[in-house]
Coordinates of C-alpha atoms and ligand atoms in Angstrom, one line a residue:
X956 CA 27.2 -6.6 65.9
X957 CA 29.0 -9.7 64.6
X958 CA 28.2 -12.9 64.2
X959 CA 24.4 -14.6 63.3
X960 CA 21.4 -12.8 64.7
X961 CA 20.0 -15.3 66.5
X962 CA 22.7 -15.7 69.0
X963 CA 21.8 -12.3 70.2
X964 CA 18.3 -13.6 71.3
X965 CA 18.3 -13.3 75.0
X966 CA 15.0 -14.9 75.7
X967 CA 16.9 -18.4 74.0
X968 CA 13.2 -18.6 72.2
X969 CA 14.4 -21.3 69.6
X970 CA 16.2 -23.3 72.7
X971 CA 12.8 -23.3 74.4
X972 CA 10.3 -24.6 71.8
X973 CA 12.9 -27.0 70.8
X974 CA 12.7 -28.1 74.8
X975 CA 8.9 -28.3 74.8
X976 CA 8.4 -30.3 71.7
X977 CA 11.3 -32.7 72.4
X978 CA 8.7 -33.5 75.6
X979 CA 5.8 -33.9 73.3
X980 CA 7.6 -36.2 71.2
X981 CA 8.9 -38.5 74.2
X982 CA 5.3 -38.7 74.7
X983 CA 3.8 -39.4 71.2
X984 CA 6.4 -41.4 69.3
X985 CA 7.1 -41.1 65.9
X986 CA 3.8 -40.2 64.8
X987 CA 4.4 -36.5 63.7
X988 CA 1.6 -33.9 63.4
X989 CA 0.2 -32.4 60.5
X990 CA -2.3 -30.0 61.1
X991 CA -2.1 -27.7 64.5
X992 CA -5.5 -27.2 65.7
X993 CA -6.4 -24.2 68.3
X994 CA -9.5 -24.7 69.7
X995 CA -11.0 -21.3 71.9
X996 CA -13.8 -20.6 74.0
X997 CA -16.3 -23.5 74.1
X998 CA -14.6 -25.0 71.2
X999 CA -12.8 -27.7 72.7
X1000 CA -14.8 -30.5 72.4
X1001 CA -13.0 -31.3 69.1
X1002 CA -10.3 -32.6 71.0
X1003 CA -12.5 -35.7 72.1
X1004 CA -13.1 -36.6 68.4
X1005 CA -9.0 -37.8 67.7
X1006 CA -8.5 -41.2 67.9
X1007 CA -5.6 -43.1 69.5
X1008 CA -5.0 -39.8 71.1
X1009 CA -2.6 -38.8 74.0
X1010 CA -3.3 -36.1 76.1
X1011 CA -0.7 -33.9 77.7
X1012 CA -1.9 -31.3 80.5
X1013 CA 0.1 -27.8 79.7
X1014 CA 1.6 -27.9 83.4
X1015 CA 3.9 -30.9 82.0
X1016 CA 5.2 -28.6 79.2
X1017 CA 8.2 -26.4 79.9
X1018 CA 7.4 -22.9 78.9
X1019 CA 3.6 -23.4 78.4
X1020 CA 1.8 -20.1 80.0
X1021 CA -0.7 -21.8 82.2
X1022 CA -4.4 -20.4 81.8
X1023 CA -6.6 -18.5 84.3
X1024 CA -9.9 -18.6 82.8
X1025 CA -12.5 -21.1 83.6
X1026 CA -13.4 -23.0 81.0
X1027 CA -10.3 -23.3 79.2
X1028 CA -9.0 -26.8 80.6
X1029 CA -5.2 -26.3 79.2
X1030 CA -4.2 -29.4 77.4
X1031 CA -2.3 -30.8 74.2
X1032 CA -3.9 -33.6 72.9
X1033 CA -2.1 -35.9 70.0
X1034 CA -4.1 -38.1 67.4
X1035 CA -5.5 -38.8 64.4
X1036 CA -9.0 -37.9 62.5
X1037 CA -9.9 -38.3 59.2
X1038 CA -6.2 -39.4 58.3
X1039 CA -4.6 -36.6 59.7
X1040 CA -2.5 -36.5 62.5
X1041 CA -3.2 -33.6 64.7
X1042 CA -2.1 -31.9 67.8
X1043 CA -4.9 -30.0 69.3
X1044 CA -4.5 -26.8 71.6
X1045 CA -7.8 -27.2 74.3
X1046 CA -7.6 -23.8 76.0
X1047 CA -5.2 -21.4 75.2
X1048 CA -4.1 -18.2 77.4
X1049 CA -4.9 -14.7 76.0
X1050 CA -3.1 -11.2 76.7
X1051 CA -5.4 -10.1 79.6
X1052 CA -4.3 -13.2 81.5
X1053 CA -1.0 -11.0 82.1
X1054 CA 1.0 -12.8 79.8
X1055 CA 3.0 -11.2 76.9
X1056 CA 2.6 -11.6 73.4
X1057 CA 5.8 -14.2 73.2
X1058 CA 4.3 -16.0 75.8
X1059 CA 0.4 -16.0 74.3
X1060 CA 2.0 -17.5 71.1
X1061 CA 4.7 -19.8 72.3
X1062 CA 2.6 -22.4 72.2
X1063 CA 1.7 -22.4 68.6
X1064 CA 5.3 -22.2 67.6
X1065 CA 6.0 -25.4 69.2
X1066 CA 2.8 -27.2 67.4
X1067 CA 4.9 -26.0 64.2
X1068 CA 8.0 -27.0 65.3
X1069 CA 6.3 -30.0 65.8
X1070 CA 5.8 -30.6 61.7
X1071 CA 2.6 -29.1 61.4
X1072 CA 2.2 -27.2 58.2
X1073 CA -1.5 -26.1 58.4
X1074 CA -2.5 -24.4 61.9
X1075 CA -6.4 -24.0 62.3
X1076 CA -7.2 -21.7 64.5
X1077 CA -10.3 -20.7 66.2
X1078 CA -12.2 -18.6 68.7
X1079 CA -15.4 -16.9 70.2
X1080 CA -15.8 -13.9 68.5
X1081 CA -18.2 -11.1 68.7
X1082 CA -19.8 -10.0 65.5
X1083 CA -19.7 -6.4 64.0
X1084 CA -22.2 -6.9 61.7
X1085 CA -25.8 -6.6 62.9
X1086 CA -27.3 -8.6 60.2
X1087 CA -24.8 -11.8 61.7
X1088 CA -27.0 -14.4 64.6
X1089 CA -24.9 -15.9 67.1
X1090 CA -23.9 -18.9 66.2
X1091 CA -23.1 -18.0 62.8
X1092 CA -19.5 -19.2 61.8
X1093 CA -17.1 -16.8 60.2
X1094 CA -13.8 -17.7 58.1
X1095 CA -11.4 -15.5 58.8
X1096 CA -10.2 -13.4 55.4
X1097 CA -7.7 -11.2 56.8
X1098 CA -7.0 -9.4 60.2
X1099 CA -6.7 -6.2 62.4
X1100 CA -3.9 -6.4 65.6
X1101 CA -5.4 -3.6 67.6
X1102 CA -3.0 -5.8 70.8
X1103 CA -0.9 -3.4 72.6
X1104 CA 2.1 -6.1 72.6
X1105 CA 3.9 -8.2 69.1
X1106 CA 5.1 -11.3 69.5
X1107 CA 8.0 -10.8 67.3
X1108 CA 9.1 -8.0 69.1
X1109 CA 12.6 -8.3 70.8
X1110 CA 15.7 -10.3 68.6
X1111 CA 14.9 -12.7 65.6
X1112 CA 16.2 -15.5 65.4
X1113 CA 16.6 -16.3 61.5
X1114 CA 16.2 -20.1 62.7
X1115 CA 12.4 -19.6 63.3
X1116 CA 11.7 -17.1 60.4
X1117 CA 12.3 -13.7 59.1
X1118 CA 12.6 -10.1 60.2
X1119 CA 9.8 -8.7 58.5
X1120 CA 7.6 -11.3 57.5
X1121 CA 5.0 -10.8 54.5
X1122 CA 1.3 -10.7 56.2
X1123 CA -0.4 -10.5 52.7
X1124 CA -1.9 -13.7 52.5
X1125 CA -1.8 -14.4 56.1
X1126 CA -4.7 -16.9 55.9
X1127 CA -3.6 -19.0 53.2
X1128 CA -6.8 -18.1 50.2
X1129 CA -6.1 -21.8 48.8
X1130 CA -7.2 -23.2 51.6
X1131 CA -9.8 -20.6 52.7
X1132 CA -11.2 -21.9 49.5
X1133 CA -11.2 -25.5 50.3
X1134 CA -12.9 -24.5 53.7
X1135 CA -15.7 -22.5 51.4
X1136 CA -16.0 -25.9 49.4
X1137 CA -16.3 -27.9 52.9
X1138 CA -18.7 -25.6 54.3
X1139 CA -20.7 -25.8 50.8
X1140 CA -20.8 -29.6 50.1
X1141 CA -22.0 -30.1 54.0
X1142 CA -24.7 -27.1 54.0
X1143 CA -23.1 -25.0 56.5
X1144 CA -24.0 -21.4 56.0
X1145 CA -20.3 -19.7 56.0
X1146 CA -19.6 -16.3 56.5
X1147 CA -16.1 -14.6 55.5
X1148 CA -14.7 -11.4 56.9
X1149 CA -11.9 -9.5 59.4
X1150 CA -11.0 -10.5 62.5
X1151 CA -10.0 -7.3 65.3
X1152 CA -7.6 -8.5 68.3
X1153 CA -8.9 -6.2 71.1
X1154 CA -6.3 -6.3 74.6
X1155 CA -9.9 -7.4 76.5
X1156 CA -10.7 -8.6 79.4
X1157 CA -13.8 -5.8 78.9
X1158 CA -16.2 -6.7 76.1
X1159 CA -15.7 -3.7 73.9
X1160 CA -17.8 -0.1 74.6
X1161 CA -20.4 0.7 72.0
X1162 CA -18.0 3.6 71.0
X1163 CA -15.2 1.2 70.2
X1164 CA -17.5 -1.5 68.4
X1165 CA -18.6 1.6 65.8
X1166 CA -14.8 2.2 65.7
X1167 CA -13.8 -1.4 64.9
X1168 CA -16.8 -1.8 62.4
X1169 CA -15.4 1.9 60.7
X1170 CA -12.0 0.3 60.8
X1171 CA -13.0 -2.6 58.3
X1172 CA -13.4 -5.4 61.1
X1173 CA -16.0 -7.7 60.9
X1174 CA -15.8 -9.9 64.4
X1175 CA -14.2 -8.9 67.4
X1176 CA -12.1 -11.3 69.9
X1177 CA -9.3 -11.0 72.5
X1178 CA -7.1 -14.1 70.6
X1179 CA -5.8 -15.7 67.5
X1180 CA -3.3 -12.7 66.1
X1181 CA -0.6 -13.4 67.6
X1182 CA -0.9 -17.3 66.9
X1183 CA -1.1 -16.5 63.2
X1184 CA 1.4 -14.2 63.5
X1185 CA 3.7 -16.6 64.7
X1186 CA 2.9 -19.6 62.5
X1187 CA 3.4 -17.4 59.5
X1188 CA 6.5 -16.2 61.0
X1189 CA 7.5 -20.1 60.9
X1190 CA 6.1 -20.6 57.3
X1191 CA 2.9 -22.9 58.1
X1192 CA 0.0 -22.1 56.3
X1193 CA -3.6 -21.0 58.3
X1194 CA -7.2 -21.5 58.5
X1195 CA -8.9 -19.4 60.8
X1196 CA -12.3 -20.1 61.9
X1197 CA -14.4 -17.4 64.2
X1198 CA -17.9 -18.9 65.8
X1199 CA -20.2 -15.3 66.0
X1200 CA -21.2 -16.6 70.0
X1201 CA -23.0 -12.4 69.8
X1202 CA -23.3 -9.3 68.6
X1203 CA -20.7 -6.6 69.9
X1204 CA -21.5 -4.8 72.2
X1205 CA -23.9 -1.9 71.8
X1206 CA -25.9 -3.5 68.9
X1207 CA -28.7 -5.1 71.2
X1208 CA -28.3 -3.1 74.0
X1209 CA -28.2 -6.0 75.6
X1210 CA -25.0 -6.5 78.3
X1211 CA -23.0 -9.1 77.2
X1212 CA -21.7 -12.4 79.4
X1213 CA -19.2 -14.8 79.1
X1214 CA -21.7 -17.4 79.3
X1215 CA -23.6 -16.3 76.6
X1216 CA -20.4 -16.9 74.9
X1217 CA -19.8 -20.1 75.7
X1218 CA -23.2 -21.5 75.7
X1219 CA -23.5 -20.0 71.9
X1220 CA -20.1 -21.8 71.4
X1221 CA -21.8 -25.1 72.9
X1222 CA -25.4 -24.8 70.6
X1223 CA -23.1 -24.8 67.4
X1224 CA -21.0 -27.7 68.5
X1225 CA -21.8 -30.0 66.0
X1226 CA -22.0 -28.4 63.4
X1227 CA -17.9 -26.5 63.9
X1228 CA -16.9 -30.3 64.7
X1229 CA -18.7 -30.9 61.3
X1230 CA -16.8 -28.4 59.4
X1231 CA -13.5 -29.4 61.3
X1232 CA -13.7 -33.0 59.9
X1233 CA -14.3 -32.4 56.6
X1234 CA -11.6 -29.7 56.4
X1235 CA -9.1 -32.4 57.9
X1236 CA -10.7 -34.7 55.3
X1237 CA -10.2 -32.4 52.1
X1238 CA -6.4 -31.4 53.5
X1239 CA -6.0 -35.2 52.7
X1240 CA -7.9 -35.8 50.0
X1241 CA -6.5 -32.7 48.1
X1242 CA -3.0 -33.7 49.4
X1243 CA -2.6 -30.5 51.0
X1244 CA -0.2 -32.0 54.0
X1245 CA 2.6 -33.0 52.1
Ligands
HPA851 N1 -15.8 -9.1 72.1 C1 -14.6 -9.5 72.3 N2 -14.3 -10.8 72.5 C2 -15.3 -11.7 72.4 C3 -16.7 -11.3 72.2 C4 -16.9 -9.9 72.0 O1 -18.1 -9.4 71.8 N3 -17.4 -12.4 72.2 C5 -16.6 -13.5 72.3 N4 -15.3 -13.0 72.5

């Protein structure tokens, strides 16, 4: 091997995002986000909230994976809230979609390549605790990738990040603690714990929900790991928020539904665009953007 590793990259990853978000910015101008927001399932409603916004549908990206799923309307939208400028993911594609773990995440790196330093990401999640309702939000402390693909597998490119990146504080705990204060001051019962990244598109088997809560996981989703993964990769710094929409499978008895999901999603609406404002609020006030 000679020469820098990145030219060895056959996939021309860094090429790619820097395609993508030179598109974004001919359509937002010099306004440059600060915070990457990922909204999933029935969480996407925080996307209406940011003002002066522009909207780009992911079919007008190059190298966007284009979603499957109903429900997850697949568009960037650019604006600001609370004096932050953000750049909002509505819909995002998963693994089971058929897409690989470079793909699923490719996305997110452009958001960062964009300039945004603080990614918030969130899903639907199924809670392993029994003692959790739905609708009970969950920050995410730590997590378990239980995906059967990486999206740094393959070449690095040292442009983009390291080899081996560190993982030990993959959700940043200074601003985990700002979110605790957020979710504090504005009466929001807050829940911390472990998010598992199952391959889906099954809901989990009772057998594999005793396994996951044996494991050390505390809510259960088919998303999110491979975003963090890459926006730690890139050096941004993450929030992750789960909303509990049920209890795994197997701790009812009940069968679960995707539309229980989403219409737990939709009942807690206010209150995660709530906690979503006052996080972008406190990331200004506490000058955590730079
Ligand atoms: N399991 C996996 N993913 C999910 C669940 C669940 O119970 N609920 C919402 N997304």
């Amino acid at each position: 091997m000679t020469g820098p590793s990145h030219t060895s990259d056959p996939d021309d990853l860094y090429e790619r995002i820097q395609a993508a978000a030179t598109v974004v910015r001919s359509r937002i101008g010099a306004r440059a986000p600060q915070v990457a927001l990922i909204l999933g399932s029935g969480l996407g409603g925080f996307a209406e909230r940011l003002e002066d916004a522009v909207a780009i549908d992911y079919p007008e990206l190059p190298g966007f994976p284009q979603s499957t799923v109903h429900g997850h309307a697949g568009r960037l939208v650019v604006g600001t809230r609370k004096g932050a400028t953000c750049v909002a993911m509505k819909g995002r594609v998963h693994l089971y979609e058929g897409h690989d773990a470079r793909a699923v995440s490719f996305p997110a790196r452009v958001l960062v390549a964009l300039g945004a330093r603080v990614v918030i990401v969130t899903n639907a999640a199924g809670g392993l605790r029994p003692e959790w309702a739905p609708g009970t939000l969950m920050l995410i402390r730590d997590h378990i990738d239980m995906l059967r693909d990486h999206p740094l597998r393959g070449a690095n490119d040292d442009r983009l990040g390291p080899r081996f990146p560190d993982m030990t504080t993959a959700y940043t705990p200074a601003l985990r603690a700002l979110v605790k204060d957020v979710a504090h001051a504005q009466g929001i019962h807050l829940e911390e714990g472990v998010y598992v990244a199952m391959p889906g598109p099954t809901y989990e088997t009772p057998a594999e929900v005793r396994m996951l809560q044996i494991i050390g996981a505390d809510a259960t989703g088919m998303s999110t790991v491979p975003e963090v993964v890459v926006a730690r990769h890139m050096g941004a710094r993450v929030i992750g928020i789960s909303c509990i929409t049920n209890k795994a499978a197997g701790i009812t008895g009940e069968a679960l539904s995707h539309e229980e999901v989403t219409e737990t999603a939709a009942r807690v609406r206010s209150t995660f665009e709530g906690l979503l404002d006052g996080i972008l609020a406190a990331l200004v006030e506490r000058k955590e953007l730079g």
